[in-house]
């Protein structure tokens, strides 16, 4: 069983989807979420993780340096001995020291084609440009934003979407299935 840490900053719907798929879906008997870490004390996803019986930690990143924050996370992860670190709505760049410690072990989900759009506001970008479709990207993480090697991409059909909310809803529905599927492929290699 692969032990997973999930880093979040907010809502945590992707974290929830991964945890549920470990409990009862495509990642059952393949992976388990052993720790959820948030860089925001009030992240909604912390309660969601607790409700799923997952140990949670919050390390407020606001008033410490990037290096200090990463060091604290590293200490927690070393104690938990995780195999993979998933970024699921984790809105923070990691230092090179951190990403180099876990080569090909840190994986992010980004709601666009990272060759076309990186950083915040991916669904807004798709909506504003009236894209007929967008992509969800699962990729390895380096110290730059949404920059690492692409693992897999899924298409999201946006032709029927009539508002930004609908774009997001369609995208998230794909994210929640696709992240676990992409991980399964990696874990079974
Ligand atoms: C998702 O769209 C994810 O792809 C992006 O941030 C959003 C986080 O949502 N990186 P949630 O916290 O997983 O609900």
CSV table of C-alpha atoms and ligand atoms in Angstrom, one decimal:
chain,number,residue,atom,x,y,z
A,1,UNK,CA,0.0,0.0,0.0
A,2,UNK,CA,1.3,3.4,-1.0
A,3,UNK,CA,1.1,5.9,1.9
A,4,UNK,CA,-0.1,9.3,0.8
A,5,UNK,CA,0.3,12.7,2.3
A,6,UNK,CA,-2.1,15.3,0.9
A,7,UNK,CA,-1.3,19.0,1.1
A,8,UNK,CA,-4.3,21.4,0.9
A,9,UNK,CA,-5.1,25.1,1.3
A,10,UNK,CA,-8.9,25.2,1.3
A,11,UNK,CA,-12.0,23.3,0.3
A,12,UNK,CA,-10.3,19.9,-0.1
A,13,UNK,CA,-12.7,18.4,-2.6
A,14,UNK,CA,-9.9,16.6,-4.5
A,15,UNK,CA,-8.4,15.4,-1.2
A,16,UNK,CA,-11.8,14.0,-0.3
A,17,UNK,CA,-12.1,12.3,-3.7
A,18,UNK,CA,-8.7,10.7,-3.3
A,19,UNK,CA,-9.4,9.6,0.3
A,20,UNK,CA,-12.7,8.1,-0.7
A,21,UNK,CA,-11.2,6.3,-3.7
A,22,UNK,CA,-8.6,4.8,-1.3
A,23,UNK,CA,-11.4,3.6,1.0
A,24,UNK,CA,-13.8,2.4,-1.6
A,25,UNK,CA,-12.8,3.2,-5.1
A,26,UNK,CA,-10.1,2.6,-7.7
A,27,UNK,CA,-7.3,3.1,-5.1
A,28,UNK,CA,-8.7,0.6,-2.7
A,29,UNK,CA,-5.9,-1.8,-1.5
A,30,UNK,CA,-3.5,0.3,-3.5
A,31,UNK,CA,-3.1,3.4,-1.4
A,32,UNK,CA,-4.1,5.1,1.8
A,33,UNK,CA,-4.1,8.7,2.9
A,34,UNK,CA,-2.0,8.8,6.1
A,35,UNK,CA,-1.8,12.5,6.7
A,36,UNK,CA,-3.5,15.8,5.4
A,37,UNK,CA,-1.5,19.0,5.9
A,38,UNK,CA,-2.9,22.5,5.4
A,39,UNK,CA,-1.1,25.7,5.2
A,40,UNK,CA,-4.2,27.5,6.3
A,41,UNK,CA,-5.5,27.0,9.8
A,42,UNK,CA,-9.1,27.5,8.7
A,43,UNK,CA,-9.1,25.3,5.6
A,44,UNK,CA,-12.5,23.7,5.2
A,45,UNK,CA,-10.8,20.5,4.0
A,46,UNK,CA,-9.3,19.9,7.5
A,47,UNK,CA,-12.6,19.1,8.9
A,48,UNK,CA,-13.5,16.9,5.9
A,49,UNK,CA,-10.3,14.9,6.4
A,50,UNK,CA,-11.0,14.6,10.2
A,51,UNK,CA,-14.5,13.3,9.4
A,52,UNK,CA,-12.9,10.7,7.1
A,53,UNK,CA,-10.7,9.6,10.0
A,54,UNK,CA,-7.4,11.0,8.6
A,55,UNK,CA,-4.8,12.6,10.9
A,56,UNK,CA,-4.6,16.3,10.0
A,57,UNK,CA,-2.1,19.1,10.7
A,58,UNK,CA,-2.3,22.8,10.0
A,59,UNK,CA,0.9,24.8,9.7
A,60,UNK,CA,0.0,28.5,9.1
A,61,UNK,CA,2.3,29.7,6.4
A,62,UNK,CA,1.4,33.4,6.5
A,63,UNK,CA,4.1,34.7,8.8
A,64,UNK,CA,7.0,32.3,8.2
A,65,UNK,CA,9.4,32.0,5.3
A,66,UNK,CA,9.0,29.6,2.5
A,67,UNK,CA,12.0,27.6,3.8
A,68,UNK,CA,10.7,27.5,7.3
A,69,UNK,CA,7.3,26.3,6.2
A,70,UNK,CA,8.8,23.6,4.0
A,71,UNK,CA,11.1,22.5,6.8
A,72,UNK,CA,8.1,22.0,9.1
A,73,UNK,CA,6.3,20.0,6.5
A,74,UNK,CA,9.4,17.9,5.9
A,75,UNK,CA,9.7,17.0,9.5
A,76,UNK,CA,6.1,15.9,9.6
A,77,UNK,CA,6.5,13.8,6.5
A,78,UNK,CA,9.7,12.1,7.6
A,79,UNK,CA,7.9,11.1,10.8
A,80,UNK,CA,5.0,9.7,8.8
A,81,UNK,CA,7.2,8.0,6.2
A,82,UNK,CA,5.0,8.6,3.2
A,83,UNK,CA,5.5,7.3,-0.3
A,84,UNK,CA,3.9,10.1,-2.3
A,85,UNK,CA,2.9,13.7,-1.6
A,86,UNK,CA,-0.1,15.0,-3.4
A,87,UNK,CA,-0.9,18.6,-3.9
A,88,UNK,CA,-4.7,19.0,-4.0
A,89,UNK,CA,-5.6,22.7,-4.1
A,90,UNK,CA,-2.4,23.5,-2.3
A,91,UNK,CA,-1.8,27.2,-3.2
A,92,UNK,CA,1.8,27.5,-2.4
A,93,UNK,CA,5.1,27.1,-4.3
A,94,UNK,CA,7.6,24.7,-2.7
A,95,UNK,CA,11.3,25.3,-2.4
A,96,UNK,CA,13.8,23.5,-4.5
A,97,UNK,CA,15.3,22.0,-1.4
A,98,UNK,CA,11.9,20.4,-0.7
A,99,UNK,CA,11.1,19.2,-4.2
A,100,UNK,CA,14.6,17.8,-4.7
A,101,UNK,CA,14.1,15.7,-1.5
A,102,UNK,CA,11.2,13.8,-3.2
A,103,UNK,CA,12.1,13.3,-6.9
A,104,UNK,CA,9.0,12.1,-8.8
A,105,UNK,CA,7.1,11.7,-5.6
A,106,UNK,CA,5.2,15.0,-5.4
A,107,UNK,CA,2.2,15.2,-7.7
A,108,UNK,CA,-0.2,18.1,-8.4
A,109,UNK,CA,-3.5,18.4,-10.1
A,110,UNK,CA,-4.0,21.6,-12.2
A,111,UNK,CA,-7.3,22.5,-13.8
A,112,UNK,CA,-5.9,23.5,-17.2
A,113,UNK,CA,-3.3,22.4,-19.8
A,114,UNK,CA,-0.1,23.5,-18.0
A,115,UNK,CA,1.4,24.2,-21.4
A,116,UNK,CA,-1.3,26.9,-21.8
A,117,UNK,CA,-2.2,28.2,-18.4
A,118,UNK,CA,-0.4,28.0,-15.1
A,119,UNK,CA,-1.2,29.5,-11.7
A,120,UNK,CA,-4.5,30.7,-10.3
A,121,UNK,CA,-7.7,31.3,-12.2
A,122,UNK,CA,-7.6,28.4,-14.7
A,123,UNK,CA,-11.4,28.0,-14.9
A,124,UNK,CA,-11.8,31.8,-15.2
A,125,UNK,CA,-9.3,31.7,-18.1
A,126,UNK,CA,-11.3,29.0,-19.8
A,127,UNK,CA,-14.6,30.8,-19.3
A,128,UNK,CA,-13.3,34.2,-20.4
A,129,UNK,CA,-11.9,32.7,-23.6
A,130,UNK,CA,-15.1,30.7,-24.2
A,131,UNK,CA,-13.0,27.6,-24.7
A,132,UNK,CA,-15.1,24.7,-26.1
A,133,UNK,CA,-12.9,22.4,-23.9
A,134,UNK,CA,-10.2,22.5,-21.4
A,135,UNK,CA,-7.8,20.0,-19.8
A,136,UNK,CA,-7.1,18.7,-16.3
A,137,UNK,CA,-3.4,18.1,-15.9
A,138,UNK,CA,-1.8,15.7,-13.3
A,139,UNK,CA,2.0,16.4,-13.2
A,140,UNK,CA,5.1,16.0,-11.1
A,141,UNK,CA,6.0,19.0,-9.0
A,142,UNK,CA,9.2,21.1,-9.1
A,143,UNK,CA,9.9,24.4,-7.5
A,144,UNK,CA,8.1,26.4,-10.2
A,145,UNK,CA,4.4,26.9,-10.4
A,146,UNK,CA,2.5,24.2,-12.4
A,147,UNK,CA,5.7,23.4,-14.3
A,148,UNK,CA,6.8,19.8,-13.7
A,149,UNK,CA,6.6,16.9,-16.1
A,150,UNK,CA,3.1,16.0,-17.2
A,151,UNK,CA,1.9,12.6,-16.1
A,152,UNK,CA,-1.5,12.6,-17.7
A,153,UNK,CA,-4.3,14.9,-19.0
A,154,UNK,CA,-8.0,14.6,-19.3
A,155,UNK,CA,-10.4,16.7,-21.5
A,156,UNK,CA,-13.3,18.6,-20.1
A,157,UNK,CA,-16.1,19.3,-22.6
A,158,UNK,CA,-17.3,22.9,-21.9
A,159,UNK,CA,-19.6,23.4,-24.9
A,160,UNK,CA,-22.7,23.2,-22.7
A,161,UNK,CA,-21.3,25.4,-19.9
A,162,UNK,CA,-23.3,28.6,-19.5
A,163,UNK,CA,-21.5,30.3,-16.6
A,164,UNK,CA,-18.2,30.2,-14.8
A,165,UNK,CA,-19.9,28.1,-12.1
A,166,UNK,CA,-20.8,25.5,-14.7
A,167,UNK,CA,-17.3,25.5,-16.1
A,168,UNK,CA,-16.0,24.8,-12.6
A,169,UNK,CA,-18.6,22.2,-11.9
A,170,UNK,CA,-17.8,20.3,-15.1
A,171,UNK,CA,-14.0,20.6,-14.4
A,172,UNK,CA,-14.2,19.5,-10.8
A,173,UNK,CA,-16.3,16.5,-11.7
A,174,UNK,CA,-13.5,15.4,-14.1
A,175,UNK,CA,-10.8,16.2,-11.5
A,176,UNK,CA,-12.4,14.1,-8.8
A,177,UNK,CA,-12.3,11.0,-11.1
A,178,UNK,CA,-9.2,11.6,-13.0
A,179,UNK,CA,-6.7,12.3,-10.2
A,180,UNK,CA,-7.3,8.9,-8.6
A,181,UNK,CA,-7.1,7.2,-12.0
A,182,UNK,CA,-3.8,8.8,-12.9
A,183,UNK,CA,-2.4,7.9,-9.5
A,184,UNK,CA,-3.5,4.3,-9.9
A,185,UNK,CA,-1.5,4.1,-13.2
A,186,UNK,CA,1.6,5.4,-11.5
A,187,UNK,CA,1.3,3.2,-8.3
A,188,UNK,CA,0.8,0.0,-10.4
A,189,UNK,CA,3.9,0.6,-12.5
B,1,LIG,C1,-8.9,22.5,-7.9
B,1,LIG,O1,-9.5,23.0,-9.1
B,1,LIG,C2,-7.5,22.1,-8.2
B,1,LIG,O2,-7.3,21.5,-9.5
B,1,LIG,C3,-6.7,23.4,-8.1
B,1,LIG,O3,-7.4,24.0,-7.0
B,1,LIG,C4,-8.7,23.6,-6.9
B,1,LIG,C5,-8.8,23.0,-5.5
B,1,LIG,O4,-10.1,22.6,-5.1
B,1,LIG,N1,-5.3,23.2,-7.9
B,1,LIG,P1,-10.3,21.6,-3.9
B,1,LIG,O5,-9.6,22.3,-2.7
B,1,LIG,O6,-9.6,20.3,-4.2
B,1,LIG,O7,-11.7,21.5,-3.7
